[in-house]
Short mmCIF file of C-alpha atoms and ligand atoms in Angstrom, two decimals:
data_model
loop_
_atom_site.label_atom_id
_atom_site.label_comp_id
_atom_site.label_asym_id
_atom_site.label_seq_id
_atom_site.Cartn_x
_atom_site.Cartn_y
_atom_site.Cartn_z
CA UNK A 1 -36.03 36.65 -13.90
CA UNK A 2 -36.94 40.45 -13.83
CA UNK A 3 -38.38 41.79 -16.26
CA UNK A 4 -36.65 44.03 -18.79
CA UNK A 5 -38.37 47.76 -19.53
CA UNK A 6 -40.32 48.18 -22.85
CA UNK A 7 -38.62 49.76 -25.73
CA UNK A 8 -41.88 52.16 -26.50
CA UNK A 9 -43.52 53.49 -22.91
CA UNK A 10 -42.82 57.18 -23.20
CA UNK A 11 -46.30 57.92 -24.55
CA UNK A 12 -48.42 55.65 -21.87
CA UNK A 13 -49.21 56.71 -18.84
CA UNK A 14 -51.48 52.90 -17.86
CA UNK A 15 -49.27 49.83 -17.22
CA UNK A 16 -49.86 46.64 -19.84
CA UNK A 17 -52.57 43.95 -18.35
CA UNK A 18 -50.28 41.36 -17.43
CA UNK A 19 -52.11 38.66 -19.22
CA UNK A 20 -51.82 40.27 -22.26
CA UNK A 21 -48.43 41.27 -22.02
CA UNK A 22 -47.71 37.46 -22.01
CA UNK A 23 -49.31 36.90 -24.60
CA UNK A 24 -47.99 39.98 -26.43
CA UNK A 25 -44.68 38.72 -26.04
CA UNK A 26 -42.36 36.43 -28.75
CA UNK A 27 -39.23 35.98 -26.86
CA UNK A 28 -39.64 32.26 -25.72
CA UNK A 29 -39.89 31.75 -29.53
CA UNK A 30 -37.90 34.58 -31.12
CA UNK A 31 -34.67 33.72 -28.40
CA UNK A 32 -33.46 31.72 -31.19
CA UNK A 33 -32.79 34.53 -33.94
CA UNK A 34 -30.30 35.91 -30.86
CA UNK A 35 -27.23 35.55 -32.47
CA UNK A 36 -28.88 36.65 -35.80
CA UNK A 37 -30.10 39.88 -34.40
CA UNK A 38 -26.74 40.53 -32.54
CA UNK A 39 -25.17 40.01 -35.96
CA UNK A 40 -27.25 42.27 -37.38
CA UNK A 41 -27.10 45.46 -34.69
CA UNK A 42 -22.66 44.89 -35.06
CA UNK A 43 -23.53 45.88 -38.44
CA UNK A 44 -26.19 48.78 -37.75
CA UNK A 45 -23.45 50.05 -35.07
CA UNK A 46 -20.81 50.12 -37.63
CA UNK A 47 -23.25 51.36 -40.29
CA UNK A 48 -24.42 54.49 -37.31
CA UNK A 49 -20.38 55.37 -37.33
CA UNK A 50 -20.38 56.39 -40.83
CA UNK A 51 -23.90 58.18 -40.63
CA UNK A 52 -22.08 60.30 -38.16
CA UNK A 53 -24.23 59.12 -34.84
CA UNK A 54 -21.57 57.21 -33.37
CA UNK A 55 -17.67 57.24 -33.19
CA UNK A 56 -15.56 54.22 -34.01
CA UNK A 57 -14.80 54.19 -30.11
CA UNK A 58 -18.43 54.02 -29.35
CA UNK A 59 -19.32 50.96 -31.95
CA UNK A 60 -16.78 49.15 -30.61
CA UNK A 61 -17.53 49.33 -27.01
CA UNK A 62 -21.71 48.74 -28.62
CA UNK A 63 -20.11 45.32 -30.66
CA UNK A 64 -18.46 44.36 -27.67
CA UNK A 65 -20.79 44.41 -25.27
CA UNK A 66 -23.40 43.12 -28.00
CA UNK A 67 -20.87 39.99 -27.96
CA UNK A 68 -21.04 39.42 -24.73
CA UNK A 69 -24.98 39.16 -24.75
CA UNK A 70 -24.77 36.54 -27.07
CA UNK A 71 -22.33 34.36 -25.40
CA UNK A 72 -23.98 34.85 -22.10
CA UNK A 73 -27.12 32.91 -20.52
CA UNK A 74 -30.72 34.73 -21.26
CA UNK A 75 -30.88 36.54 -17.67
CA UNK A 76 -34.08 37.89 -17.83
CA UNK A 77 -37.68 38.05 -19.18
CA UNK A 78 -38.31 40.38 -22.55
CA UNK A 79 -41.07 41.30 -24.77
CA UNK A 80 -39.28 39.90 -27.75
CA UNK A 81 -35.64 39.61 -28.63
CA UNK A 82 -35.07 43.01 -29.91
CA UNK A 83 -36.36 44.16 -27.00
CA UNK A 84 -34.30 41.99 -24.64
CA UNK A 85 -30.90 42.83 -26.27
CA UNK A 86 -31.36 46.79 -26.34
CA UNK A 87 -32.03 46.43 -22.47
CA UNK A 88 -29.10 44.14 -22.12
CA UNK A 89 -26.76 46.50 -23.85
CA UNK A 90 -28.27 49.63 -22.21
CA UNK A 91 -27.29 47.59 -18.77
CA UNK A 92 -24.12 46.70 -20.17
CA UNK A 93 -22.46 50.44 -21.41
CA UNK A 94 -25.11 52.48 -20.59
CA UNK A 95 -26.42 55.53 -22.17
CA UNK A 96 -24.43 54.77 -24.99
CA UNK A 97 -26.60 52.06 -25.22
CA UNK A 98 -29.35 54.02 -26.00
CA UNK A 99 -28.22 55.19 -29.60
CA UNK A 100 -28.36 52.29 -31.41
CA UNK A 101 -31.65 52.20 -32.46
CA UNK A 102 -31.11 55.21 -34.13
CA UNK A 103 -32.38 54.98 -37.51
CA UNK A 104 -33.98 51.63 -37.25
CA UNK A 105 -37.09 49.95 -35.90
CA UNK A 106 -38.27 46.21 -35.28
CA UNK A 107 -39.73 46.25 -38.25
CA UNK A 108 -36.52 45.84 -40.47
CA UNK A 109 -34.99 44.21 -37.82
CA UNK A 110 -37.02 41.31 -37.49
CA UNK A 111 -36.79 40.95 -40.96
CA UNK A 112 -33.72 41.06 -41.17
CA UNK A 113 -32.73 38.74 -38.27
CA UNK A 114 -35.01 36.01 -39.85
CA UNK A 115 -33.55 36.06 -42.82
CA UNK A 116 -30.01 35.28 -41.21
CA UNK A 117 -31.23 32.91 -39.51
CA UNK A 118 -33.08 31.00 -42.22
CA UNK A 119 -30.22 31.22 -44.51
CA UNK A 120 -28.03 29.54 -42.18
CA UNK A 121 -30.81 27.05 -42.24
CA UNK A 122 -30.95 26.42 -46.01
CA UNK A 123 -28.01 25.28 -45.55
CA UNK A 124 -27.78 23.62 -42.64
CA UNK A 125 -30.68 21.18 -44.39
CA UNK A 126 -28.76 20.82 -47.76
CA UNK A 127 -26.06 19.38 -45.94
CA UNK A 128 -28.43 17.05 -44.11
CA UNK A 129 -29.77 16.37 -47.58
CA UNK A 130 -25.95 15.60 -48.68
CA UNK A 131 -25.71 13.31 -45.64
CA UNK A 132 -28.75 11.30 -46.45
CA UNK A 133 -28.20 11.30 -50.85
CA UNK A 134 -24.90 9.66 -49.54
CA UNK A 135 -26.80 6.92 -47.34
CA UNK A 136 -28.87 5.88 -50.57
CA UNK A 137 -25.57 5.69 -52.52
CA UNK A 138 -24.31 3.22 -49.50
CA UNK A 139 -27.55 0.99 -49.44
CA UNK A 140 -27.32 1.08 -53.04
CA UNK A 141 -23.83 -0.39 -53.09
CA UNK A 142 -24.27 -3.04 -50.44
CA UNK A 143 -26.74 -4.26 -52.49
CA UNK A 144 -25.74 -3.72 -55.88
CA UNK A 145 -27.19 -6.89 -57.24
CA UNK A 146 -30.43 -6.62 -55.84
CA UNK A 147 -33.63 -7.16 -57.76
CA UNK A 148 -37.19 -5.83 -56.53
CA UNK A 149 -40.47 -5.71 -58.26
CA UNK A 150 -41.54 -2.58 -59.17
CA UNK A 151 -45.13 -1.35 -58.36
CA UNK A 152 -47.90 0.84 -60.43
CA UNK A 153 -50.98 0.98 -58.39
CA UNK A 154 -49.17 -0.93 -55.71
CA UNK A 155 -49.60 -3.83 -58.48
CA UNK A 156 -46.37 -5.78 -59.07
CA UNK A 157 -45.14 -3.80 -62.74
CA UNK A 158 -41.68 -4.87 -64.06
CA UNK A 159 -38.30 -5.87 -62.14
CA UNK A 160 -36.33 -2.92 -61.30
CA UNK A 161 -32.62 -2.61 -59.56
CA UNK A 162 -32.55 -2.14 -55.60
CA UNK A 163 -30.20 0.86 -56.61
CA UNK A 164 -32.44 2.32 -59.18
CA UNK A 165 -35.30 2.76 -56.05
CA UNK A 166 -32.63 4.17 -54.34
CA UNK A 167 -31.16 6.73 -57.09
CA UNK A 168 -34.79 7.53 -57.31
CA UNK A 169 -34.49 9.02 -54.21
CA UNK A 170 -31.39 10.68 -54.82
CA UNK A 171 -33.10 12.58 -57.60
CA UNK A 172 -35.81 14.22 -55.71
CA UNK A 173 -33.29 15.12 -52.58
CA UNK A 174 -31.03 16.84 -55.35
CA UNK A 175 -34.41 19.22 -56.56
CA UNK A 176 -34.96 19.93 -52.79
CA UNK A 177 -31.32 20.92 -52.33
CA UNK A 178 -31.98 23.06 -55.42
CA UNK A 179 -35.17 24.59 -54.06
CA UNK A 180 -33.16 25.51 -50.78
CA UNK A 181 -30.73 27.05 -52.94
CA UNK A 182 -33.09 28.66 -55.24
CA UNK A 183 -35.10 30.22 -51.89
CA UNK A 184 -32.03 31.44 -50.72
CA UNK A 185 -30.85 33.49 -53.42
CA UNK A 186 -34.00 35.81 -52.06
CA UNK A 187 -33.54 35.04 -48.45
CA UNK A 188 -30.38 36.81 -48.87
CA UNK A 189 -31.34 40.19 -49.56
CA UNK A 190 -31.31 42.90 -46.62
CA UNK A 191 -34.04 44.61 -44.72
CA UNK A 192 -32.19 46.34 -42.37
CA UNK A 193 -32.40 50.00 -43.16
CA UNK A 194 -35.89 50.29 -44.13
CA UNK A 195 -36.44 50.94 -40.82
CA UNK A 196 -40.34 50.62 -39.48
CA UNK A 197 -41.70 51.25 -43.22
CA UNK A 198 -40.87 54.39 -45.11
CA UNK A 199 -36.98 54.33 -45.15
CA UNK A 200 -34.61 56.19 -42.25
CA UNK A 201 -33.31 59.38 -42.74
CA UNK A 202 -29.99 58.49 -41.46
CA UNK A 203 -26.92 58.49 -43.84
CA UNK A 204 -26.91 54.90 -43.65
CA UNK A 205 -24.75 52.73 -46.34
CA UNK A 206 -26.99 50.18 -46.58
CA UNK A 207 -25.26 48.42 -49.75
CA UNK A 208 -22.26 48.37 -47.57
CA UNK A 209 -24.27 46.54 -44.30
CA UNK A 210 -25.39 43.84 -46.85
CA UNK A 211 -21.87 42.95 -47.56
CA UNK A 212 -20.70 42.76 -43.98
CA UNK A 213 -23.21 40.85 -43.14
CA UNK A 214 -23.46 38.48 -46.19
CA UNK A 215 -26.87 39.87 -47.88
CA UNK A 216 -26.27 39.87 -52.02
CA UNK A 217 -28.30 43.36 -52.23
CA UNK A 218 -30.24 45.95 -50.48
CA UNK A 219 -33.63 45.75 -50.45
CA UNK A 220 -35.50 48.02 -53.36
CA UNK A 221 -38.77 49.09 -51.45
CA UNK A 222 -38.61 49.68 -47.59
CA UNK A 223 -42.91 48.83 -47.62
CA UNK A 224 -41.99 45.67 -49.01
CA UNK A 225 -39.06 44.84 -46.98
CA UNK A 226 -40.26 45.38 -44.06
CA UNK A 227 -43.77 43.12 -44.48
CA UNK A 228 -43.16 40.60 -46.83
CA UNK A 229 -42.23 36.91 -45.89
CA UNK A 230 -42.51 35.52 -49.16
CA UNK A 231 -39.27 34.24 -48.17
CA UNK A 232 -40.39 32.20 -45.10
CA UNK A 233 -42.56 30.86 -47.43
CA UNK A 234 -40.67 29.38 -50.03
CA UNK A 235 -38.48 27.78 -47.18
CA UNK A 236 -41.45 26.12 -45.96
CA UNK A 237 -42.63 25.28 -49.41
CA UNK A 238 -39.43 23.55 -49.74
CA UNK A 239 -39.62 21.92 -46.27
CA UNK A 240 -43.10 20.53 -47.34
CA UNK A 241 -41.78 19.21 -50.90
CA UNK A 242 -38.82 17.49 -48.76
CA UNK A 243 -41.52 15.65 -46.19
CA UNK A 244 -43.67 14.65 -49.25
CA UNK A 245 -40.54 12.78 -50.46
CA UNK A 246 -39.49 11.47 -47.15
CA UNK A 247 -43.31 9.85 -46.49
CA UNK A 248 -43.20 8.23 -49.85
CA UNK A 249 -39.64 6.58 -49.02
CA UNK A 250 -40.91 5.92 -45.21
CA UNK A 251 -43.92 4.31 -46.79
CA UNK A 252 -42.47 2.05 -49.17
CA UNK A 253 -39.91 0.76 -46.64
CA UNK A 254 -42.68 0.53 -44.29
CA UNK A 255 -44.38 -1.89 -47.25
CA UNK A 256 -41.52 -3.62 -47.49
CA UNK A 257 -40.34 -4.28 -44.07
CA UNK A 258 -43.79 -5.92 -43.55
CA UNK A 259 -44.23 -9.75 -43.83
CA UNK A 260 -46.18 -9.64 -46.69
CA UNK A 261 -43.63 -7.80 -48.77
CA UNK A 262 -40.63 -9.04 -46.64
CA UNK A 263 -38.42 -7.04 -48.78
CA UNK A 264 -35.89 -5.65 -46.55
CA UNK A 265 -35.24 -5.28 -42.89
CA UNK A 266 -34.37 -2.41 -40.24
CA UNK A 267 -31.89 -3.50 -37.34
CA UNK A 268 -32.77 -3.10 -33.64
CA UNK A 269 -31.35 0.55 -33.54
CA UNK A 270 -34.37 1.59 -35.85
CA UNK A 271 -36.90 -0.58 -34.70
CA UNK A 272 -39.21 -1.14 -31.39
CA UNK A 273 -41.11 -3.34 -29.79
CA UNK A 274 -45.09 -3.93 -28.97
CA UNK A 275 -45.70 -3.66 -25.47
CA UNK A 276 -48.35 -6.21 -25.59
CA UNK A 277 -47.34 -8.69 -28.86
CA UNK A 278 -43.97 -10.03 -28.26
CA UNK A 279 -43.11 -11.33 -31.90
CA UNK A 280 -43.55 -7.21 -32.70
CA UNK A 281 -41.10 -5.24 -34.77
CA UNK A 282 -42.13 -1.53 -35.85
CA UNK A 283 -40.69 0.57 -38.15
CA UNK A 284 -41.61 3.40 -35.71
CA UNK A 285 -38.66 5.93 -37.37
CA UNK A 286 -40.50 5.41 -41.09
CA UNK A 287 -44.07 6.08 -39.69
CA UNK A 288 -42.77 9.27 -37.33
CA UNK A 289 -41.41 10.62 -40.79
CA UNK A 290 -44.56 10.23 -42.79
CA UNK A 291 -46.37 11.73 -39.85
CA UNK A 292 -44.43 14.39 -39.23
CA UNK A 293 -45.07 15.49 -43.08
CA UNK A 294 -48.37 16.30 -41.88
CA UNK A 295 -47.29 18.88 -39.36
CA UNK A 296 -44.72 20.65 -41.53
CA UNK A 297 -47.42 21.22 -43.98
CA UNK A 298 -49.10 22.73 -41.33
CA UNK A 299 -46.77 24.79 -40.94
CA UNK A 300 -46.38 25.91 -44.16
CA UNK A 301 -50.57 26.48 -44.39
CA UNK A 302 -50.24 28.63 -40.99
CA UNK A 303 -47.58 30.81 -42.81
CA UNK A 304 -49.76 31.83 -45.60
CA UNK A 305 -52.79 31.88 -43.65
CA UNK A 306 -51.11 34.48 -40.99
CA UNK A 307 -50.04 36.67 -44.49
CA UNK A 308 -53.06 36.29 -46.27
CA UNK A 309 -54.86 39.81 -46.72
CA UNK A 310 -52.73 41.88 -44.37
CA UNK A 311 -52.31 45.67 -45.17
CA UNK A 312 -49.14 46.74 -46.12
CA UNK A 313 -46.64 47.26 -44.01
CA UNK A 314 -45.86 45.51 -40.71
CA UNK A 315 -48.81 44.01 -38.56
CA UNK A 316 -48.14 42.40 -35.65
CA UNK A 317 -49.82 39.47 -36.94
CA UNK A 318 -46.40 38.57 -38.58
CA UNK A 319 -44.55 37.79 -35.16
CA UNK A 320 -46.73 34.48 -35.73
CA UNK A 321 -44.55 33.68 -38.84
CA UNK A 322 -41.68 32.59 -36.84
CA UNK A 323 -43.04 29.82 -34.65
CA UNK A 324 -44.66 27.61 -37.75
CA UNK A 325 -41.02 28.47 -40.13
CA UNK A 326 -39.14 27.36 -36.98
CA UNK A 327 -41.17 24.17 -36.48
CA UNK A 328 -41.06 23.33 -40.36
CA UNK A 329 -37.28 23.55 -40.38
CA UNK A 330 -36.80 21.71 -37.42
CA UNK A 331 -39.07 19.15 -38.15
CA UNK A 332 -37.82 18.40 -41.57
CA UNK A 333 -33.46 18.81 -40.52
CA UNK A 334 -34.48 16.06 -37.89
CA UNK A 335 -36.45 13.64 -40.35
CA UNK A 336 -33.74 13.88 -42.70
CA UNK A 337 -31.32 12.75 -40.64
CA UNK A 338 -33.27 10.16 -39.33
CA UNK A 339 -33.71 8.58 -42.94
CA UNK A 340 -30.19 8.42 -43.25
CA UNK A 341 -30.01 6.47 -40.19
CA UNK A 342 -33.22 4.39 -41.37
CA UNK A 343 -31.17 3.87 -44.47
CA UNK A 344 -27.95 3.14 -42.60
CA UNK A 345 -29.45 0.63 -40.69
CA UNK A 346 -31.28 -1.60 -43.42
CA UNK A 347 -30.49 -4.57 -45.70
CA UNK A 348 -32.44 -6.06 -48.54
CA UNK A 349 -33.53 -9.47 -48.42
CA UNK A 350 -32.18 -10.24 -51.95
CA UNK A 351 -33.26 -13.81 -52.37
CA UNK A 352 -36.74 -12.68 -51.16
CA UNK A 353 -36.94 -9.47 -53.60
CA UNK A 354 -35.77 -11.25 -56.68
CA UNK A 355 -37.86 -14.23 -56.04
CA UNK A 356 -40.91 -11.79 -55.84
CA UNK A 357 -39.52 -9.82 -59.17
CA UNK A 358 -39.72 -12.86 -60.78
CA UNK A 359 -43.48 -14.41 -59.92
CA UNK A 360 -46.56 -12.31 -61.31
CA UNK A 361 -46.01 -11.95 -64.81
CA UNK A 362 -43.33 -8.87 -64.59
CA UNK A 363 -41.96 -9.78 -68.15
CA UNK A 364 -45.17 -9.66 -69.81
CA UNK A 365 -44.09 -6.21 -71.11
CA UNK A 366 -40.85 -7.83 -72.00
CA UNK A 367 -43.02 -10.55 -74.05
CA UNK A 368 -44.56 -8.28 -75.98
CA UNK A 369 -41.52 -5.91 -76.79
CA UNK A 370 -39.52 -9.23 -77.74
CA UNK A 371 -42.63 -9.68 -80.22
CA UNK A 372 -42.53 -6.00 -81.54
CA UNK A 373 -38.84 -7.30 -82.09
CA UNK A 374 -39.96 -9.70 -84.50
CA UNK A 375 -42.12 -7.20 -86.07
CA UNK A 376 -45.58 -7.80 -84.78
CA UNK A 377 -47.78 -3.99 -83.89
CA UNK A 378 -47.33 -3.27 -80.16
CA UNK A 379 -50.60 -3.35 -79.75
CA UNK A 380 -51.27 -6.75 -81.33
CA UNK A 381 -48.63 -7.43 -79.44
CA UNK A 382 -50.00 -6.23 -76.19
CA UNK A 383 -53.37 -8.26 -77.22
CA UNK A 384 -51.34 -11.71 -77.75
CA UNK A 385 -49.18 -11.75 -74.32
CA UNK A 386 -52.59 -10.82 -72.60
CA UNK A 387 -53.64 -13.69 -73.65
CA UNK A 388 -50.97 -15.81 -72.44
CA UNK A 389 -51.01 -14.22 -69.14
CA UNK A 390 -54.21 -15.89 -69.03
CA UNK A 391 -53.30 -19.39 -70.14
CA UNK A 392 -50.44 -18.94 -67.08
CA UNK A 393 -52.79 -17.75 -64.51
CA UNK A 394 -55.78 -20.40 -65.41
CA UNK A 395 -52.54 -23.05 -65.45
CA UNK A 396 -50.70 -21.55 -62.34
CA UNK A 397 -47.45 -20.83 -64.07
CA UNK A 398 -45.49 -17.90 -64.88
CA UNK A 399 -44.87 -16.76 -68.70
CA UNK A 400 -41.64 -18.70 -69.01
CA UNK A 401 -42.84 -22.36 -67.75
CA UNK A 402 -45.41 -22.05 -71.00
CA UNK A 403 -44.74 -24.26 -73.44
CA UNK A 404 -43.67 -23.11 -77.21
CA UNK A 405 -46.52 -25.58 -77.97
CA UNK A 406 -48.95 -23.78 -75.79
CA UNK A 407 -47.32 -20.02 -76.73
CA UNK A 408 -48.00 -20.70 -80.71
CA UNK A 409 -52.02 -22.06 -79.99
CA UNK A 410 -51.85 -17.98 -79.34
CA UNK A 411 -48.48 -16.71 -81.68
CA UNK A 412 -47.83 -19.26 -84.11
CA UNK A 413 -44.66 -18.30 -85.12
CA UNK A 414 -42.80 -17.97 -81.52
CA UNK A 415 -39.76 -19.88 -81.13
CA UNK A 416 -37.17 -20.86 -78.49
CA UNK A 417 -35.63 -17.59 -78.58
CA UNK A 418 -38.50 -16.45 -76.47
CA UNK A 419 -36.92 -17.84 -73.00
CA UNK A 420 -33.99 -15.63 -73.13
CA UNK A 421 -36.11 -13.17 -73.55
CA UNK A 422 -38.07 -13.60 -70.22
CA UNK A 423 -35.48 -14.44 -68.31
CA UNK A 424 -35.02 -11.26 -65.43
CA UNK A 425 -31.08 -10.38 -66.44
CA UNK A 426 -32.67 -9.72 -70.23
CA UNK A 427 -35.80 -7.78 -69.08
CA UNK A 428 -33.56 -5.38 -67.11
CA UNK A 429 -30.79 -5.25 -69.28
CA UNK A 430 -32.81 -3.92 -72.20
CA UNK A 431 -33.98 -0.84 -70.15
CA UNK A 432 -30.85 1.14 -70.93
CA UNK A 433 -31.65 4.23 -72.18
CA UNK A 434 -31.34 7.26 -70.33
CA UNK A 435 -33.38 7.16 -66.80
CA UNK A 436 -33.80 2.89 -67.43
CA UNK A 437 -32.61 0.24 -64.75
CA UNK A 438 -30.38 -1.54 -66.87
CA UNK A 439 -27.48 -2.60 -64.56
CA UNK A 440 -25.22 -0.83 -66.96
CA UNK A 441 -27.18 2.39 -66.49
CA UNK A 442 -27.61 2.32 -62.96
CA UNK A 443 -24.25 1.87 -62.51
CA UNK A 444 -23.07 4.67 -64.33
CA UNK A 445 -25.98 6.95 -62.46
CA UNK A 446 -24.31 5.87 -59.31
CA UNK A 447 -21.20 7.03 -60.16
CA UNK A 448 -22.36 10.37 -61.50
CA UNK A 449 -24.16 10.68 -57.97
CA UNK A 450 -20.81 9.89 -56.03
CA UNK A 451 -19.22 12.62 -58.18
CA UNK A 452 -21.98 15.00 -57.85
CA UNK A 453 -22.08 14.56 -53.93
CA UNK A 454 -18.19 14.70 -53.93
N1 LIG B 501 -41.59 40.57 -32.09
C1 LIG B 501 -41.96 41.26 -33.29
C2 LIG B 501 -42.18 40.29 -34.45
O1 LIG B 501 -41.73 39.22 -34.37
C3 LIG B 501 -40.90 42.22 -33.68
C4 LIG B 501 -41.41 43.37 -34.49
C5 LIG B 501 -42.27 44.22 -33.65
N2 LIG B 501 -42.57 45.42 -34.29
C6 LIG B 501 -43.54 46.24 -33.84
N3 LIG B 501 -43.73 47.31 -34.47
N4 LIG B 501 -44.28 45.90 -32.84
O2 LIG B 501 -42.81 40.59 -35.42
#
């Protein structure tokens, strides 16, 4: 590939060191805003026609040879993408070419090219959100009836529905759709027009580039505009809140995929195999996700970190922005697709889940809100079941294979009534308030989620 000239040599007279010109250069990262940029010069062309630098004629011929860049192959080697597309279109219709950057600079165009291009991504992850909210909803309905324990402390807690884990889930994917949307809203204000850092001089109708190009405003302050990424920010904030939810979901599945929890089970198409132990089956998808949380954190650190302390306006520290942002949205699109394939691809072991909701003293909270029922304290209450935890685990048997005999040595006045009580259908069904597991609840949670998604 040849090389394509710079856009600023006039006042050199000394050619770049090569090495650093490589490593001055962005375009194997910044390629990808392509179509973004080219979006946004169509609109600086059209915006130059009514400052009176170019005809109509000429910012047509400019927007269709800027068209034809983007649809061709990248032909040859560049010191960014800005830099690559002005020589491509001075190639393409010549001097002509030449007046487009009237009235603009890098500066606002970067800006403004990465802020198309990560507002495409907001929502090109809200719909992979969507996809996956609507693979919970599925595992939650093939498995309606499910029981599992639930944990505090990784200690069994109290019986909760298979669905209500997964609606858990839902939840936190519907705040990171909001954060995405909530980030956008300033994502989607316009740079372009600021020009390097003071403003351009140009009659340029800036309102009236934000609205062919999608922006809800113009920017207020071209200093800010122009070195700010606040914005990238946020988007990788949001990234990092979506892989903290993604490694707790990897991580429980992971617990209960394994033997000892034996809880549910990945097919083949999610699994893999030791190359040394042949009984092995990994849940290598689950532990990629929680891993990969790590990096897109990283990410989002290496974003502040580059911002951190710079003068106002531009620096070229800021070209470093792109490849972390990049990285934490690809990262995070690609794990949350994969979790909906995870989640595709599973099925509870019900008999094995209930069984374990039902051993370890899981209605002991039950117990003593049955007794608050019959009017003792809570706390008394607490005090009394304690105790009969006890009595079970020095006897080896659960609450309900105690004896009324043996319950009244420690709550004298406890009758039959107490085994209904204990029994897992009651201990779920009397969480129904708002948020509880109650099968009544959870069902009507499921169908507000099907509506919402809809
Ligand atoms: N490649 C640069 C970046 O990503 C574009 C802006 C360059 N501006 C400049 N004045 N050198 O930040």
């Amino acid at each position: 590939m040849k090389g394509s000239g710079k856009l600023w040599g006039g006042r050199f007279t000394g050619d770049a060191n090569e090495a650093f010109a490589r490593f001055n250069s962005s375009f194997a990262v910044d390629r990808r805003l392509m179509d973004a940029d080219i979006r946004a010069s169509i609109a600086h062309a059209n915006a130059l026609v009514g400052a009176g630098v170019l005809t109509a004629n000429e910012a047509e011929k400019i927007s269709a040879a800027l068209d034809a860049i983007a649809a061709a192959e990248i032909s040859a080697d560049s010191e960014d993408v800005h830099s690559y597309i002005e020589h491509q279109l001075v190639e393409a219709v010549g001097e002509l070419g030449k007046k487009l950057h009237t009235g603009r600079s890098r500066n606002d165009q970067v800006a403004t090219a990465f802020r198309l291009w990560l507002r495409d991504e907001a929502d090109a992850i809200t719909r992979t959100l969507k996809r996956t909210q609507t693979a919970l909803i599925a595992a939650a309905e093939r498995h309606i009836d499910a029981v599992l324990p639930g944990y505090t402390h990784l200690q069994r807690a109290q019986p909760v529905l298979w669905a209500h884990w997964c609606l858990a889930y839902f939840e936190m994917f519907d705040r990171d759709i909001e954060r995405f949307a909530d980030a956008r809203k300033r994502i989607n204000v316009l740079p372009l027009g600021s020009a390097a850092l003071a403003g351009t001089s140009f009659n340029i109708d800036r309102e009236a580039v934000a609205k062919e190009l999608g922006f809800d405003a113009a920017s207020r302050n071209s200093l800010d505009a122009v070195s700010d990424r606040d914005f990238a920010a946020e988007f990788a904030a949001a990234c990092s809140l979506v892989m903290v939810h993604l490694s707790r979901l990897a991580e429980d599945l992971i617990l209960y995929a394994s033997q000892e929890f034996g809880f549910v089970e990945m097919s083949d198409a999610v699994s893999t195999g030791s190359s040394l132990m042949p009984q092995k089956k990994n849940p290598d998808a689950l532990e990629l996700i929680r891993g990969k949380a790590g990096r897109v954190f990283g990410d989002n650190l290496a974003l502040l970190s580059v911002m951190k302390g710079l003068p106002l306006a531009y620096n070229k520290d800021m070209q470093e922005d792109k490849e972390a942002v990049f990285d934490a949205a690809d990262t995070t699109r690609r794990c949350v697709e994969i979790a909906a394939i995870v989640l595709d691809n599973l099925t509870v072991n019900e008999d094995r889940a209930r069984q374990a909701a039902s051993t370890g003293y899981l209605n002991a909270t039950e117990l003593a809100d049955h007794l608050v029922g019959r009017g003792m304290p809570f706390r008394d209450a607490h005090d009394a079941v304690g105790k009969l935890v006890l009595m079970g685990i020095e006897n080896g048997r659960e609450l309900h294979e105690l004896s009324v005999e043996e319950m009244r040595t420690v709550v004298p006045d406890i009758d039959d009534s107490v085994y209904e009580a204990l029994s897992l259908q009651a201990t779920l069904a009397s969480k129904s308030s708002i948020g509880g597991t109650s099968p009544g609840r959870v069902r009507a949670e499921l169908e507000a989620a099907k509506k919402k998604l809809s």
